[in-house]
CSV table of C-alpha atoms and ligand atoms in Angstrom, one decimal:
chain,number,residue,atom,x,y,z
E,1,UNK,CA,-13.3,-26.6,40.3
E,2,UNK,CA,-10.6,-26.7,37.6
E,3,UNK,CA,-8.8,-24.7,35.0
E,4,UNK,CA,-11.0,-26.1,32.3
E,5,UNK,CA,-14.3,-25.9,34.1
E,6,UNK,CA,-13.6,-22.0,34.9
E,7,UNK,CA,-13.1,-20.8,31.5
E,8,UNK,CA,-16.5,-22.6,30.4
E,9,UNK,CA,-18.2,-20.7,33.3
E,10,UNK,CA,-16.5,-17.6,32.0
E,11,UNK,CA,-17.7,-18.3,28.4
E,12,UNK,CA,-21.0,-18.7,29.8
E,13,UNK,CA,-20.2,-15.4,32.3
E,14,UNK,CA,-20.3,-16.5,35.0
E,15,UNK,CA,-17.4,-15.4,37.5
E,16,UNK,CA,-17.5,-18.0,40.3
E,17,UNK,CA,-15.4,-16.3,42.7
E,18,UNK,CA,-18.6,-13.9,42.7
E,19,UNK,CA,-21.1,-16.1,44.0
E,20,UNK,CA,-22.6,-15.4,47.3
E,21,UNK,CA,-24.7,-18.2,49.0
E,22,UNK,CA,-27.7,-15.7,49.0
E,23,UNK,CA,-27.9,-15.2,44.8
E,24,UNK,CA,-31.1,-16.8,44.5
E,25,UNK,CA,-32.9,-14.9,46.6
E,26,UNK,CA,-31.4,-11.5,45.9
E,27,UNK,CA,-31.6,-11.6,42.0
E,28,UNK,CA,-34.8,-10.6,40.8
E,29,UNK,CA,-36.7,-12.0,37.5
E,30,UNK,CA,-36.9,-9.5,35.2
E,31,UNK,CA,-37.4,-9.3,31.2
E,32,UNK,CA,-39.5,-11.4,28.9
E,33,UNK,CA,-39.0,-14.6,29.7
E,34,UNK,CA,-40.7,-14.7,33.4
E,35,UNK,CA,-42.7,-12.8,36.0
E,36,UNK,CA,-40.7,-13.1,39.3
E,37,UNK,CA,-41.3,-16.6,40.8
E,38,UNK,CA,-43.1,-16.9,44.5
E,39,UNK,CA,-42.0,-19.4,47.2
E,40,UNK,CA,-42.0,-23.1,46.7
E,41,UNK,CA,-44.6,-23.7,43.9
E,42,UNK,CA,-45.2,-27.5,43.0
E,43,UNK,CA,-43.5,-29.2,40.2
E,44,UNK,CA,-45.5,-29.8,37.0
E,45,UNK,CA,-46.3,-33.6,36.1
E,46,UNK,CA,-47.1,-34.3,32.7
E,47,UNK,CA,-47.9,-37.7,31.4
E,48,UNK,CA,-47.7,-38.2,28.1
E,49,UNK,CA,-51.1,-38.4,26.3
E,50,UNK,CA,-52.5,-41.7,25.1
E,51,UNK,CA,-51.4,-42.5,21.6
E,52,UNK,CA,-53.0,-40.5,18.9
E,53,UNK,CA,-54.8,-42.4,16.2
E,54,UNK,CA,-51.8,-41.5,14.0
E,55,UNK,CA,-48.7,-44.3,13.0
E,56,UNK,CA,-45.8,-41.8,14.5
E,57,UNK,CA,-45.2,-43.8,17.7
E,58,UNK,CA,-44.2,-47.0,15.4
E,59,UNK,CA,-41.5,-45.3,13.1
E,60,UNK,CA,-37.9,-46.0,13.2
E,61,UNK,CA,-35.2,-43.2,13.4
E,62,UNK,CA,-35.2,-42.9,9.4
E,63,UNK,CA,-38.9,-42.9,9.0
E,64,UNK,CA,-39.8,-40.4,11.8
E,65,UNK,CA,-36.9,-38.4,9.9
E,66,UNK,CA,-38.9,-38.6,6.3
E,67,UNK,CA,-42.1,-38.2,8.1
E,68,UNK,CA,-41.2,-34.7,9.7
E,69,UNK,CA,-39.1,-33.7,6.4
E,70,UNK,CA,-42.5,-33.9,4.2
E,71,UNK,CA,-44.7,-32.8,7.1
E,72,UNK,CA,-47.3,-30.3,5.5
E,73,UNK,CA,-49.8,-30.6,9.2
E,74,UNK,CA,-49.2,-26.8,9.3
E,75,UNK,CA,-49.4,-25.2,6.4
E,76,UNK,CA,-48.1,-21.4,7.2
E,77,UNK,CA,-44.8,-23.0,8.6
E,78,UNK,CA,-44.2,-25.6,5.7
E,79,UNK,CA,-44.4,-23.2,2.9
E,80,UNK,CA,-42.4,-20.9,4.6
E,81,UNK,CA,-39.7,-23.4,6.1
E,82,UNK,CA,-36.3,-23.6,3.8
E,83,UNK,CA,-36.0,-27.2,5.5
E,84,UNK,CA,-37.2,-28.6,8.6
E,85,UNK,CA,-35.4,-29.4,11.3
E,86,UNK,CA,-35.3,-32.2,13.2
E,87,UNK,CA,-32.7,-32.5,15.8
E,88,UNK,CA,-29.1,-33.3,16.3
E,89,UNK,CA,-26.8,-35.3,18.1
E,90,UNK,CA,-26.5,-38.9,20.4
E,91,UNK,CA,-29.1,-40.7,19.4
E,92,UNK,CA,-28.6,-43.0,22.9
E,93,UNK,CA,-27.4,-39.7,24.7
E,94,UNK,CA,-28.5,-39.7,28.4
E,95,UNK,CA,-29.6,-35.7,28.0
E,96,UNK,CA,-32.2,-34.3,26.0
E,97,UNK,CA,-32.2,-30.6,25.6
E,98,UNK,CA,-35.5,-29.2,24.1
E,99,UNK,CA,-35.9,-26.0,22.8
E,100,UNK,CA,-38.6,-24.1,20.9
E,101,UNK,CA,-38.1,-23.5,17.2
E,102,UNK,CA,-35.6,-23.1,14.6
E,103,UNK,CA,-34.9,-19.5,13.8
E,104,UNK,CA,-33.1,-18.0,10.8
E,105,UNK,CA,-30.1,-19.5,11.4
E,106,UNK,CA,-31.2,-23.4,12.5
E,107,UNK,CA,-33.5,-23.0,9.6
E,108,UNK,CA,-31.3,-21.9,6.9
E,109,UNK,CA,-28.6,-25.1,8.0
E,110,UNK,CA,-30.8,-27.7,9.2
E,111,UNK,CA,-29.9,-27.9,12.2
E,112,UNK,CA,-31.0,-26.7,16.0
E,113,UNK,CA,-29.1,-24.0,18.2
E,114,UNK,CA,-26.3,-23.3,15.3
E,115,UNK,CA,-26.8,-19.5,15.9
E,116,UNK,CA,-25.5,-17.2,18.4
E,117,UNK,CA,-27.9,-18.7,20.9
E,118,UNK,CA,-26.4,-22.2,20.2
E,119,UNK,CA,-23.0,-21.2,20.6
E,120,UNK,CA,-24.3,-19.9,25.0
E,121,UNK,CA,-26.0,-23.3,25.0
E,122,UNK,CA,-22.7,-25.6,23.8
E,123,UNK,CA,-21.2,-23.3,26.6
E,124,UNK,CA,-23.2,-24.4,29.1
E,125,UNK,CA,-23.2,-27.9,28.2
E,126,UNK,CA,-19.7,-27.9,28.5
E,127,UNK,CA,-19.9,-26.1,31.9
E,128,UNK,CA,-21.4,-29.3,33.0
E,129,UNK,CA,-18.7,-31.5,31.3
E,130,UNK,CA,-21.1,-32.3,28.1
E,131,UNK,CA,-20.0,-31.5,24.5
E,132,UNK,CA,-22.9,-30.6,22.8
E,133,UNK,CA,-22.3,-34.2,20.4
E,134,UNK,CA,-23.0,-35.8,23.4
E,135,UNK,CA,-26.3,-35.0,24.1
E,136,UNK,CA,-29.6,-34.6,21.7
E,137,UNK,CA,-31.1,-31.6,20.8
E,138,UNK,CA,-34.4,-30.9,19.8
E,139,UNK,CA,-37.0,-28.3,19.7
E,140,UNK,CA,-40.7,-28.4,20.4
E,141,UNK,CA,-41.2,-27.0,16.6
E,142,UNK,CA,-39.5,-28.7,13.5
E,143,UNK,CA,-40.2,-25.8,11.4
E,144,UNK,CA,-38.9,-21.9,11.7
E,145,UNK,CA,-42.3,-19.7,12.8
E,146,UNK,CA,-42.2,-16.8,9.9
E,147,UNK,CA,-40.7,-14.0,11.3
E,148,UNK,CA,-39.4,-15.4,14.9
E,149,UNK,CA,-43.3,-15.3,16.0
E,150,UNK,CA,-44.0,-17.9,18.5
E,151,UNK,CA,-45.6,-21.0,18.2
E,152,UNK,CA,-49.4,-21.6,17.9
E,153,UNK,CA,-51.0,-24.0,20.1
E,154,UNK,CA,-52.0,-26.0,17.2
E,155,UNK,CA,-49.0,-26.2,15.9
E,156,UNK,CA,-46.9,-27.5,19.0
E,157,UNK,CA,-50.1,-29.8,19.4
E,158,UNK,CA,-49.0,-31.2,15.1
E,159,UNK,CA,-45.7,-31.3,16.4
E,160,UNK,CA,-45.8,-33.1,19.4
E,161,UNK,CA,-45.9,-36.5,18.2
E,162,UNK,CA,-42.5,-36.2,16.4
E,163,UNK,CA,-40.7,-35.0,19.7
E,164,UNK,CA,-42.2,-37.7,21.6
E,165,UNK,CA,-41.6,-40.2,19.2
E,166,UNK,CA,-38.2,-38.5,19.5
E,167,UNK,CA,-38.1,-39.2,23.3
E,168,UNK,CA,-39.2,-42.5,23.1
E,169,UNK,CA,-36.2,-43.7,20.8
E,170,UNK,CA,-33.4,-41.8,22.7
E,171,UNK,CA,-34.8,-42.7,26.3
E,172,UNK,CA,-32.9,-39.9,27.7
E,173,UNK,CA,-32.1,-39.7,31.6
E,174,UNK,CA,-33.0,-36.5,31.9
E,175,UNK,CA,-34.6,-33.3,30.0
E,176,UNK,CA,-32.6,-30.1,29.9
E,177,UNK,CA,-36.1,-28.1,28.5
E,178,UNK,CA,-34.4,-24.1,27.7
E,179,UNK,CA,-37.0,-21.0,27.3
E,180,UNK,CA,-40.3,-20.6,28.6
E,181,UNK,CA,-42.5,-21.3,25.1
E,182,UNK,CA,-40.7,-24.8,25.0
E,183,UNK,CA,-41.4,-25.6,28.8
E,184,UNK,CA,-44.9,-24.2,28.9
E,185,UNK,CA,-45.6,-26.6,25.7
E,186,UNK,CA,-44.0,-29.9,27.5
E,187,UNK,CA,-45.5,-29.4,30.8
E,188,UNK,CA,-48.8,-27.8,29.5
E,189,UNK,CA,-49.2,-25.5,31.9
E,190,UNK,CA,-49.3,-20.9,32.0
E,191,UNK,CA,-47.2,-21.3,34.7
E,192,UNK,CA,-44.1,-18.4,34.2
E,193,UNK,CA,-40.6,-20.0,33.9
E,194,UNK,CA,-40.1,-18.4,36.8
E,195,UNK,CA,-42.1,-20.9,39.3
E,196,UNK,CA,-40.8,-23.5,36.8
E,197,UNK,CA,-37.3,-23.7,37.2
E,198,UNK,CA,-35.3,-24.2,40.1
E,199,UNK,CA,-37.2,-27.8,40.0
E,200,UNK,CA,-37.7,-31.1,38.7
E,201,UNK,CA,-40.8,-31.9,36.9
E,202,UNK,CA,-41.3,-34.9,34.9
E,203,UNK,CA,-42.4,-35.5,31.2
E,204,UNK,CA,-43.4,-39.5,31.1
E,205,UNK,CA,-41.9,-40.5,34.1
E,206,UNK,CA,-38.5,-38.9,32.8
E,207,UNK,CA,-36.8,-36.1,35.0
E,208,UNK,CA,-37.1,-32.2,33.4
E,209,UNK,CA,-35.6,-29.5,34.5
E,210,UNK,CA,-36.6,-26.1,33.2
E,211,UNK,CA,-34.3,-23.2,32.3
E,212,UNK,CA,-33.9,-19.9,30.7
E,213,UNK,CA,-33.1,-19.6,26.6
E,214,UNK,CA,-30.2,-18.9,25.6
E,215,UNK,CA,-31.0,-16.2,24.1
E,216,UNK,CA,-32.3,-14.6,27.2
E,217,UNK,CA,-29.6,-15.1,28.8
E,218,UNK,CA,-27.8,-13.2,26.3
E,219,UNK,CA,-30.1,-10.3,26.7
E,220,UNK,CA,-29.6,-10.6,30.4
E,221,UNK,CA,-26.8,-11.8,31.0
E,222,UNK,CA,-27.6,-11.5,35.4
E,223,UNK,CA,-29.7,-14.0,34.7
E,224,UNK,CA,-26.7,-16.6,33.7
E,225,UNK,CA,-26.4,-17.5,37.2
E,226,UNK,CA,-29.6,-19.0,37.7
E,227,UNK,CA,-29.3,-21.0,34.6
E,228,UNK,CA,-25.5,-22.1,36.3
E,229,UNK,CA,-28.1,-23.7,39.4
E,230,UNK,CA,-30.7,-25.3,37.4
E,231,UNK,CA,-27.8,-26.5,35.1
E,232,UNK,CA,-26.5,-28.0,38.4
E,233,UNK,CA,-29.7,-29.0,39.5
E,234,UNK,CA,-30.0,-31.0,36.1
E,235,UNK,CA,-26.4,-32.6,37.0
E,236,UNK,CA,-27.4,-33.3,40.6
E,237,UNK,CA,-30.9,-35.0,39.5
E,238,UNK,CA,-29.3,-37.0,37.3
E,239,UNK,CA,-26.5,-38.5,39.4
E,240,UNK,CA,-29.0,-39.3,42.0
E,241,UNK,CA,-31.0,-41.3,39.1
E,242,UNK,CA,-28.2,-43.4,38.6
E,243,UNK,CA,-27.5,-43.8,42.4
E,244,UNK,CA,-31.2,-45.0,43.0
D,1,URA,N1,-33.9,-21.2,19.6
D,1,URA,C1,-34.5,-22.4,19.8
D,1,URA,O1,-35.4,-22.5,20.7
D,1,URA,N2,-34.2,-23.4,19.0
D,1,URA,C2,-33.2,-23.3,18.1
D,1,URA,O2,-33.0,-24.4,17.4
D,1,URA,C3,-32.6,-22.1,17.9
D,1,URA,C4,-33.0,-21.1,18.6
């Protein structure tokens, strides 16, 4: 591993020369995020749902843009919203990373993961070689829920359309989906992050790979190294794309 690829582990803290082959299995899930994980649960398959009678699926980049800027579908989040936020980056990257909502931060600049959060996640993309310009980012919510709450199931289901729309234009080779609101929403399932990382599911055919939020990981920063494997994981599932 080189010089370079070191100190983004470090920012991300992780100290390599610490791993031990057995981390996985000795590292307990704790905090917020999960329950601990049991053995070898099956990856999640979702399939996109058939179009909704709605014209989202035919805009191009500037429309969907317009569309989701003047979105009122939920009403709580666009009159509290200073902007919406639609997502950032390489529009033909090959990664898609999915989060769950703007917060103070993305919602006050327009932009996803500009916070503290977003300054672990562009360390972790470049512990895998990626500047965060070179990759999408997106979240499952275009507007900031009022005070940090989390999403409501009807407003991830108003939502939905946009991100896929999202998908369908960028084509990515793989989905980097962080936190457990975000991957629960995309894979439609209860199921704790826990028993959802550590594999690859797929979201319409395209490989996605679950892991924790940044912002849990810096709450619990133990945790970093199992973000470190399912950010390998990510790398490794995507290599083996372009080999097939
Ligand atoms: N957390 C998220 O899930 N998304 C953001 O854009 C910022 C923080």
């Amino acid at each position: 591993m080189d010089a370079r690829r070191l100190q983004y582990l470090d920012a991300m803290g992780i100290q390599v020369w610490e791993r031990r082959a057995t981390t996985r299995d000795e590292v307990r899930d704790t905090g917020s995020e999960e329950q601990q994980a049991p053995q070898a649960p099956k990856p999640e398959t979702r399939n996109l749902k058939p179009a909704l009678p709605n014209d989202v699926a035919a805009l191009d980049w500037t429309a969907l843009q317009q569309r989701v800027q003047t979105c009122t579908l939920c009403s709580e989040l666009a009159a509290s919203r200073t902007q919406t936020v639609f997502g950032v980056g390489d529009r033909q990257a090959q990664w898609l990373v999915i989060g769950e909502a703007p917060g103070a931060d993305e919602d006050a600049q327009g932009e996803p993961f500009v916070g503290r959060a977003g300054q672990l996640l562009n360390a972790m993309l470049l512990a895998i070689g990626l500047k965060r310009e070179q990759v999408y980012i997106a979240n499952v919510l275009k507007c900031r829920p009022p005070n940090n709450r989390d999403p409501k199931a009807d407003e991830a289901a108003n939502c939905e359309p946009y991100l896929q729309r999202q998908i369908a234009l960028i084509q990515p080779r793989l989905i980097l989906v962080v936190g457990r609101i975000a991957a629960q929403n995309l894979l439609n399932t209860d199921t704790p992050i826990g028993k959802l990382r550590g594999r690859v599911h797929q979201y319409g055919g395209i490989p996605l790979v679950v892991t924790y939020h940044p912002a849990y990981l810096l709450r619990s920063p133990g945790e970093k190294r199992k973000a470190w494997d399912d950010l390998r994981l990510a790398v490794a599932t995507l290599q083996q794309g372009a080999g097939a």
